[in-house]
Amino acid sequence: MRNSGSASKGSGIGSYLQKRNLKADLPASIVVFLVALPLCLGIALASGAPLFAGLLTGIIGGVVVASISGSQLSVSGPAAGLTTIVLAAITSLGSYQVFLMAVVLAGVFQLVLGLIKAGTIGNYFPSSVIEGMLAGIGILLIMKQLPHALGVDSDFFGDESFFQTDGQNTFSALGNALQHFSIAAIAISSISILILVLWPKFRKLSVVPAPLVVVAVGIIGAILFAGSSNALRESQMVTIPEVNSAAEFFNLFTMPDFSMIFDSKVLVVAATIAVVASLETLLSLEAVDKIDPLKRVSPTNRELIAQGVGNIASGMLGGLPMTAVIVRSSANVNAGGRTKMSAIFHGLLLLLSLLFIPSLINMIPLSCLAAILLVTGYKLARITLFKHMYHKGWDQFIPFVITIIGVVGIDLLKGVGIGMAVSIFYLLRTNMRNPFFYRVQEEGNKKNIRIKLAEEVSFLNKASIQVLLGNIPNETNVIIDGANSRYIDPDVLEAIHNYKHNAYTKGIIVTLENIQKSYTIPKMDIKIKNITNPNRN
């Protein structure tokens, strides 16, 4: 009876949690769907691919990848960071079918990367760089969405690069926006931002998600301005292809050209897509874990496997390569998503919208969707984050700022790469400065210096130890103590022994205490690692 009662109680708690999560995930999925819809279309357009390919990739990223992934909040789909690679690949390979073969192979490569545990590289991204990437994405969102909030037409919605595919850059696009704004778009985006900020403050109203209200207001606003001189143009609205029959729907799919599976150009494109997509996925995964209110840790290797399966499916059906995408993922977090069901639902909504309500979706103004992303961008790049990073010290703040500048001024991967380089510089500098500490004692006219070496003394510490030893005054007793050291690099040991051998010429007496002739690299305590972070890989 006791066991039965416990099981019943556990089942009740599980059912309660599922219902609670579902209440959060369903509204969040609508927000992610509304954000993802124009992004999928814009990325397909910028990539030189059919519009349906962008939607198909979003559907697979939501339904297939999210089902396999261990991440609860990450959302996958076509990525702006891959547009230039995709556009160049379609052109160089000669046909879209051959390019699809490269996408399938890229998925196979990602599967292999996941199986050989290559996802562990995600554990080595510094916190300051990830925070800088998030803030940079937030600033980019604000700068990229302002033109849409002002009603300026653009061929590409959501480009994450400073230099755009149409030859313009972020600042020139903003300049054009200020010269060619739309009264209707400004009115809709301004009201939308007010709703997004004020709506959640009223508990009774917050039952209905603010972004859903924003979309409804946007549609009503577009209808009210219709027929006037300020009416929104078709280019200022969401546009998805309308499917009128089952035959039309199935004709949208494209199969890859399997005869090119071993072509060297196809293999090179596939490897390039696999590497770039995997890096962007791991970065996005790390970033989403940072902003997850529940601080869950996503398994990186499982994510690579999920992305691999997703890209294989996408290539087989005629879609684009995909990654985990920080814009959609952060929108999911900010909309209150709790589990992977929000990503799965968003994929299903993309499919249903294509099949049943394309005319209704095409009534949504881009300006109200821009308002959602503007608020999301502000939350990612909030001023309090800059203050927090500043108070953590220059070794954290400078890589943080450099990463932001790189992400905003160049692109996501290069910006992160520059931030990583700066972060590594500070890490090496700290490592070089802290291999030891020493104490000076005076006994009469003779000075005694005791140098206590750190627990780990690597070859990076060799230069600083040599500088310290070289500056020790003549006629000094020096004791080099290795009692705390688990490992001393052979190069450092050689430098210490050479110094002892030559120090007598300066009247310096060197005594070595607790220093072995050689050291082996200490083994990692796997049990401790697994207990503290069991699901990371």
PDB file of C-alpha atoms in Angstrom, residues 294-409:
ATOM      1  CA  LEU A 294      16.835  26.897 -14.179  1.00  0.00           C
ATOM      2  CA  LYS A 295      20.584  26.773 -15.045  1.00  0.00           C
ATOM      3  CA  ARG A 296      20.361  23.394 -16.772  1.00  0.00           C
ATOM      4  CA  VAL A 297      23.385  22.004 -18.587  1.00  0.00           C
ATOM      5  CA  SER A 298      22.902  20.737 -22.135  1.00  0.00           C
ATOM      6  CA  PRO A 299      24.827  17.661 -23.378  1.00  0.00           C
ATOM      7  CA  THR A 300      27.050  18.952 -26.194  1.00  0.00           C
ATOM      8  CA  ASN A 301      27.835  15.640 -27.920  1.00  0.00           C
ATOM      9  CA  ARG A 302      24.172  14.693 -28.014  1.00  0.00           C
ATOM     10  CA  GLU A 303      23.444  18.088 -29.548  1.00  0.00           C
ATOM     11  CA  LEU A 304      25.930  17.454 -32.364  1.00  0.00           C
ATOM     12  CA  ILE A 305      24.231  14.110 -33.033  1.00  0.00           C
ATOM     13  CA  ALA A 306      20.810  15.817 -33.085  1.00  0.00           C
ATOM     14  CA  GLN A 307      22.107  18.494 -35.467  1.00  0.00           C
ATOM     15  CA  GLY A 308      23.594  15.786 -37.674  1.00  0.00           C
ATOM     16  CA  VAL A 309      20.271  13.944 -37.921  1.00  0.00           C
ATOM     17  CA  GLY A 310      18.523  17.272 -38.607  1.00  0.00           C
ATOM     18  CA  ASN A 311      20.887  18.216 -41.424  1.00  0.00           C
ATOM     19  CA  ILE A 312      20.606  14.759 -43.001  1.00  0.00           C
ATOM     20  CA  ALA A 313      16.802  15.060 -42.952  1.00  0.00           C
ATOM     21  CA  SER A 314      16.920  18.635 -44.243  1.00  0.00           C
ATOM     22  CA  GLY A 315      19.256  17.748 -47.122  1.00  0.00           C
ATOM     23  CA  MET A 316      17.181  14.698 -48.066  1.00  0.00           C
ATOM     24  CA  LEU A 317      13.968  16.755 -48.359  1.00  0.00           C
ATOM     25  CA  GLY A 318      15.332  19.954 -49.923  1.00  0.00           C
ATOM     26  CA  GLY A 319      16.111  22.175 -46.924  1.00  0.00           C
ATOM     27  CA  LEU A 320      19.053  24.324 -45.839  1.00  0.00           C
ATOM     28  CA  PRO A 321      21.799  23.489 -43.325  1.00  0.00           C
ATOM     29  CA  MET A 322      20.807  24.333 -39.755  1.00  0.00           C
ATOM     30  CA  THR A 323      22.328  25.179 -36.404  1.00  0.00           C
ATOM     31  CA  ALA A 324      21.106  25.966 -32.925  1.00  0.00           C
ATOM     32  CA  VAL A 325      20.245  29.668 -33.256  1.00  0.00           C
ATOM     33  CA  ILE A 326      20.716  32.150 -30.414  1.00  0.00           C
ATOM     34  CA  VAL A 327      18.097  34.672 -31.623  1.00  0.00           C
ATOM     35  CA  ARG A 328      15.255  32.151 -31.607  1.00  0.00           C
ATOM     36  CA  SER A 329      16.588  30.450 -28.476  1.00  0.00           C
ATOM     37  CA  SER A 330      16.812  33.701 -26.503  1.00  0.00           C
ATOM     38  CA  ALA A 331      13.304  34.620 -27.678  1.00  0.00           C
ATOM     39  CA  ASN A 332      12.194  31.243 -26.320  1.00  0.00           C
ATOM     40  CA  VAL A 333      13.805  31.942 -22.936  1.00  0.00           C
ATOM     41  CA  ASN A 334      12.394  35.464 -22.706  1.00  0.00           C
ATOM     42  CA  ALA A 335       8.921  34.186 -23.648  1.00  0.00           C
ATOM     43  CA  GLY A 336       8.978  31.829 -20.662  1.00  0.00           C
ATOM     44  CA  GLY A 337       9.707  28.497 -22.379  1.00  0.00           C
ATOM     45  CA  ARG A 338      10.535  25.716 -19.916  1.00  0.00           C
ATOM     46  CA  THR A 339      11.132  22.522 -21.910  1.00  0.00           C
ATOM     47  CA  LYS A 340      11.961  21.345 -25.436  1.00  0.00           C
ATOM     48  CA  MET A 341       8.222  21.122 -26.161  1.00  0.00           C
ATOM     49  CA  SER A 342       8.209  24.846 -26.996  1.00  0.00           C
ATOM     50  CA  ALA A 343      10.725  24.219 -29.816  1.00  0.00           C
ATOM     51  CA  ILE A 344       8.763  21.185 -31.041  1.00  0.00           C
ATOM     52  CA  PHE A 345       5.482  23.132 -31.007  1.00  0.00           C
ATOM     53  CA  HIS A 346       7.093  26.000 -32.927  1.00  0.00           C
ATOM     54  CA  GLY A 347       8.103  23.539 -35.662  1.00  0.00           C
ATOM     55  CA  LEU A 348       4.552  22.179 -35.840  1.00  0.00           C
ATOM     56  CA  LEU A 349       3.159  25.727 -36.010  1.00  0.00           C
ATOM     57  CA  LEU A 350       5.451  26.503 -38.956  1.00  0.00           C
ATOM     58  CA  LEU A 351       4.053  23.446 -40.749  1.00  0.00           C
ATOM     59  CA  LEU A 352       0.414  24.243 -39.896  1.00  0.00           C
ATOM     60  CA  SER A 353       0.793  27.872 -40.944  1.00  0.00           C
ATOM     61  CA  LEU A 354       2.119  26.789 -44.335  1.00  0.00           C
ATOM     62  CA  LEU A 355      -0.701  24.306 -44.852  1.00  0.00           C
ATOM     63  CA  PHE A 356      -3.772  26.037 -43.420  1.00  0.00           C
ATOM     64  CA  ILE A 357      -3.387  29.766 -42.637  1.00  0.00           C
ATOM     65  CA  PRO A 358      -0.862  31.339 -45.029  1.00  0.00           C
ATOM     66  CA  SER A 359      -3.244  34.236 -45.805  1.00  0.00           C
ATOM     67  CA  LEU A 360      -3.607  35.097 -42.082  1.00  0.00           C
ATOM     68  CA  ILE A 361       0.158  34.878 -41.493  1.00  0.00           C
ATOM     69  CA  ASN A 362       0.734  37.204 -44.443  1.00  0.00           C
ATOM     70  CA  MET A 363      -1.312  39.876 -42.624  1.00  0.00           C
ATOM     71  CA  ILE A 364       1.326  40.259 -39.859  1.00  0.00           C
ATOM     72  CA  PRO A 365       3.445  43.438 -40.187  1.00  0.00           C
ATOM     73  CA  LEU A 366       7.213  43.007 -39.879  1.00  0.00           C
ATOM     74  CA  SER A 367       7.253  46.070 -37.609  1.00  0.00           C
ATOM     75  CA  CYS A 368       5.445  44.262 -34.767  1.00  0.00           C
ATOM     76  CA  LEU A 369       7.813  41.282 -35.048  1.00  0.00           C
ATOM     77  CA  ALA A 370      10.722  43.754 -34.996  1.00  0.00           C
ATOM     78  CA  ALA A 371       9.361  45.132 -31.710  1.00  0.00           C
ATOM     79  CA  ILE A 372       9.533  41.628 -30.163  1.00  0.00           C
ATOM     80  CA  LEU A 373      13.164  41.282 -31.229  1.00  0.00           C
ATOM     81  CA  LEU A 374      14.046  44.808 -30.057  1.00  0.00           C
ATOM     82  CA  VAL A 375      12.885  43.972 -26.543  1.00  0.00           C
ATOM     83  CA  THR A 376      14.721  40.626 -26.708  1.00  0.00           C
ATOM     84  CA  GLY A 377      17.879  42.452 -27.812  1.00  0.00           C
ATOM     85  CA  TYR A 378      17.633  44.906 -24.920  1.00  0.00           C
ATOM     86  CA  LYS A 379      17.358  42.047 -22.429  1.00  0.00           C
ATOM     87  CA  LEU A 380      20.501  40.435 -23.869  1.00  0.00           C
ATOM     88  CA  ALA A 381      22.503  43.685 -23.844  1.00  0.00           C
ATOM     89  CA  ARG A 382      21.099  45.279 -20.710  1.00  0.00           C
ATOM     90  CA  ILE A 383      23.193  47.962 -18.996  1.00  0.00           C
ATOM     91  CA  THR A 384      23.351  45.989 -15.736  1.00  0.00           C
ATOM     92  CA  LEU A 385      25.302  43.254 -17.563  1.00  0.00           C
ATOM     93  CA  PHE A 386      28.024  45.758 -18.517  1.00  0.00           C
ATOM     94  CA  LYS A 387      28.240  46.953 -14.901  1.00  0.00           C
ATOM     95  CA  HIS A 388      28.426  43.352 -13.655  1.00  0.00           C
ATOM     96  CA  MET A 389      31.253  42.443 -16.044  1.00  0.00           C
ATOM     97  CA  TYR A 390      33.163  45.639 -15.179  1.00  0.00           C
ATOM     98  CA  HIS A 391      33.088  44.811 -11.479  1.00  0.00           C
ATOM     99  CA  LYS A 392      34.521  41.346 -12.206  1.00  0.00           C
ATOM    100  CA  GLY A 393      37.837  42.895 -13.265  1.00  0.00           C
ATOM    101  CA  TRP A 394      39.706  43.869 -16.415  1.00  0.00           C
ATOM    102  CA  ASP A 395      40.608  40.275 -17.266  1.00  0.00           C
ATOM    103  CA  GLN A 396      36.855  39.605 -17.642  1.00  0.00           C
ATOM    104  CA  PHE A 397      35.649  42.990 -18.890  1.00  0.00           C
ATOM    105  CA  ILE A 398      38.118  43.476 -21.765  1.00  0.00           C
ATOM    106  CA  PRO A 399      37.465  40.085 -23.464  1.00  0.00           C
ATOM    107  CA  PHE A 400      33.745  40.780 -22.939  1.00  0.00           C
ATOM    108  CA  VAL A 401      33.937  44.161 -24.707  1.00  0.00           C
ATOM    109  CA  ILE A 402      36.270  42.917 -27.468  1.00  0.00           C
ATOM    110  CA  THR A 403      33.860  40.043 -28.205  1.00  0.00           C
ATOM    111  CA  ILE A 404      30.967  42.506 -28.480  1.00  0.00           C
ATOM    112  CA  ILE A 405      32.939  44.705 -30.889  1.00  0.00           C
ATOM    113  CA  GLY A 406      33.907  41.676 -32.980  1.00  0.00           C
ATOM    114  CA  VAL A 407      30.370  40.244 -33.121  1.00  0.00           C
ATOM    115  CA  VAL A 408      28.813  43.617 -33.986  1.00  0.00           C
ATOM    116  CA  GLY A 409      31.571  44.829 -36.333  1.00  0.00           C
TER     117      GLY A 409
END
